[in-house]
Amino acid sequence: MHLLLRRSSSRLYLLIMVLHIVVVFLSWPRSSIRFY
């Protein structure tokens, strides 16, 4: 994933981060609060 992020543009990087945050929120709402 890190190699992909390095090759891709910042837009794709932000999109992946947003998707990851959404997955975390849907998976563990309590853990997501701990992350922030």
Tab-separated table of C-alpha atoms in Angstrom:
chain	number	residue	atom	x	y	z
A	1	MET	CA	0.000	0.000	0.000
A	2	HIS	CA	2.826	2.390	0.830
A	3	LEU	CA	4.350	1.942	-2.618
A	4	LEU	CA	0.977	2.595	-4.216
A	5	LEU	CA	0.512	5.729	-2.156
A	6	ARG	CA	3.941	6.986	-3.178
A	7	ARG	CA	3.257	6.381	-6.861
A	8	SER	CA	-0.272	7.790	-6.850
A	9	SER	CA	-1.174	11.451	-6.545
A	10	SER	CA	-2.252	13.278	-3.398
A	11	ARG	CA	-5.912	13.007	-4.442
A	12	LEU	CA	-5.820	9.219	-4.371
A	13	TYR	CA	-3.947	9.333	-1.060
A	14	LEU	CA	-6.661	11.498	0.479
A	15	LEU	CA	-9.360	9.246	-0.954
A	16	ILE	CA	-7.754	6.153	0.592
A	17	MET	CA	-7.408	7.923	3.938
A	18	VAL	CA	-11.078	8.953	3.882
A	19	LEU	CA	-12.158	5.413	2.995
A	20	HIS	CA	-9.995	4.006	5.784
A	21	ILE	CA	-11.508	6.439	8.300
A	22	VAL	CA	-15.022	5.486	7.166
A	23	VAL	CA	-14.209	1.780	7.552
A	24	VAL	CA	-12.804	2.395	11.027
A	25	PHE	CA	-15.904	4.349	12.024
A	26	LEU	CA	-18.185	1.580	10.754
A	27	SER	CA	-16.077	-1.188	12.289
A	28	TRP	CA	-15.116	0.187	15.703
A	29	PRO	CA	-16.848	3.455	16.676
A	30	ARG	CA	-15.225	3.344	20.112
A	31	SER	CA	-11.766	2.687	18.699
A	32	SER	CA	-12.188	5.505	16.178
A	33	ILE	CA	-12.844	7.898	19.066
A	34	ARG	CA	-9.635	6.669	20.712
A	35	PHE	CA	-7.658	7.323	17.526
A	36	TYR	CA	-8.756	10.954	17.607
